[in-house]
Amino acid sequence: MDAKRRKVDKLLSDKWNIERKIENIQSECKHENKVLKQIKENGFELRWVCDDCTLPLGWPSEAERDEFLK
Ligand SMILES: [Zn+2]
């Protein structure tokens, strides 16, 4: 393994650890601060997102979307 590959492996392992930490926080969060946000997922989608842990919680209704885009 060359140095570049070792660096990438280390970063991928860090990324995995960070993602597990975020998942932990999100699973313990009660998602009490819902906000409408544009998130990147197959282009940009408007979603209800927890403002505390950034977890996408669901789709806004047509009326809520109109209100946001106004
Ligand atoms: Zn949350």
Short mmCIF file of C-alpha atoms and ligand atoms in Angstrom, two decimals:
data_model
loop_
_atom_site.label_atom_id
_atom_site.label_comp_id
_atom_site.label_asym_id
_atom_site.label_seq_id
_atom_site.Cartn_x
_atom_site.Cartn_y
_atom_site.Cartn_z
CA MET A 1 0.00 0.00 0.00
CA ASP A 2 1.38 3.40 -0.87
CA ALA A 3 1.09 6.49 1.27
CA LYS A 4 -1.86 7.87 -0.64
CA ARG A 5 -3.88 4.70 -0.18
CA ARG A 6 -3.06 4.66 3.54
CA LYS A 7 -4.25 8.24 3.87
CA VAL A 8 -7.50 7.42 2.07
CA ASP A 9 -8.06 4.34 4.26
CA LYS A 10 -7.52 6.44 7.37
CA LEU A 11 -9.93 9.09 6.14
CA LEU A 12 -12.57 6.50 5.22
CA SER A 13 -12.27 4.99 8.66
CA ASP A 14 -12.57 8.46 10.25
CA LYS A 15 -15.62 9.12 8.08
CA TRP A 16 -17.22 5.87 9.24
CA ASN A 17 -16.58 6.80 12.87
CA ILE A 18 -17.98 10.28 12.40
CA GLU A 19 -21.09 8.93 10.67
CA ARG A 20 -21.70 6.50 13.58
CA LYS A 21 -21.34 9.41 16.04
CA ILE A 22 -23.85 11.48 14.09
CA GLU A 23 -26.25 8.51 13.93
CA ASN A 24 -25.96 8.16 17.69
CA ILE A 25 -26.81 11.80 18.25
CA GLN A 26 -29.70 11.59 15.79
CA SER A 27 -31.11 8.45 17.39
CA GLU A 28 -31.08 10.12 20.81
CA CYS A 29 -32.53 13.39 19.54
CA LYS A 30 -36.22 14.08 20.11
CA HIS A 31 -36.38 16.28 16.97
CA GLU A 32 -38.22 19.09 18.68
CA ASN A 33 -37.01 21.87 16.38
CA LYS A 34 -38.42 21.13 12.95
CA VAL A 35 -37.43 23.51 10.17
CA LEU A 36 -38.01 23.50 6.42
CA LYS A 37 -34.72 23.22 4.60
CA GLN A 38 -33.43 22.48 1.17
CA ILE A 39 -31.24 19.41 1.34
CA LYS A 40 -29.16 17.80 -1.35
CA GLU A 41 -30.69 14.49 -2.34
CA ASN A 42 -31.23 13.73 -6.02
CA GLY A 43 -30.89 17.44 -6.64
CA PHE A 44 -32.29 19.82 -4.07
CA GLU A 45 -35.36 18.76 -2.15
CA LEU A 46 -37.36 20.70 0.39
CA ARG A 47 -37.75 18.69 3.58
CA TRP A 48 -38.65 19.02 7.20
CA VAL A 49 -35.30 18.70 8.95
CA CYS A 50 -34.45 18.57 12.63
CA ASP A 51 -32.62 21.80 13.39
CA ASP A 52 -30.70 20.16 16.23
CA CYS A 53 -29.35 17.03 14.57
CA THR A 54 -30.02 17.76 10.84
CA LEU A 55 -31.96 14.51 10.31
CA PRO A 56 -34.52 14.73 7.48
CA LEU A 57 -37.93 14.08 9.03
CA GLY A 58 -40.39 14.22 6.17
CA TRP A 59 -41.89 15.99 3.23
CA PRO A 60 -43.67 19.32 3.52
CA SER A 61 -47.24 19.61 2.27
CA GLU A 62 -47.98 21.61 -0.84
CA ALA A 63 -49.16 24.53 1.31
CA GLU A 64 -46.02 24.44 3.46
CA ARG A 65 -43.84 24.40 0.36
CA ASP A 66 -45.67 27.36 -1.15
CA GLU A 67 -45.28 29.24 2.12
CA PHE A 68 -41.52 28.52 2.16
CA LEU A 69 -40.93 29.52 -1.44
CA LYS A 70 -42.93 32.70 -1.16
ZN ZN B 1 -33.16 15.74 15.84
#
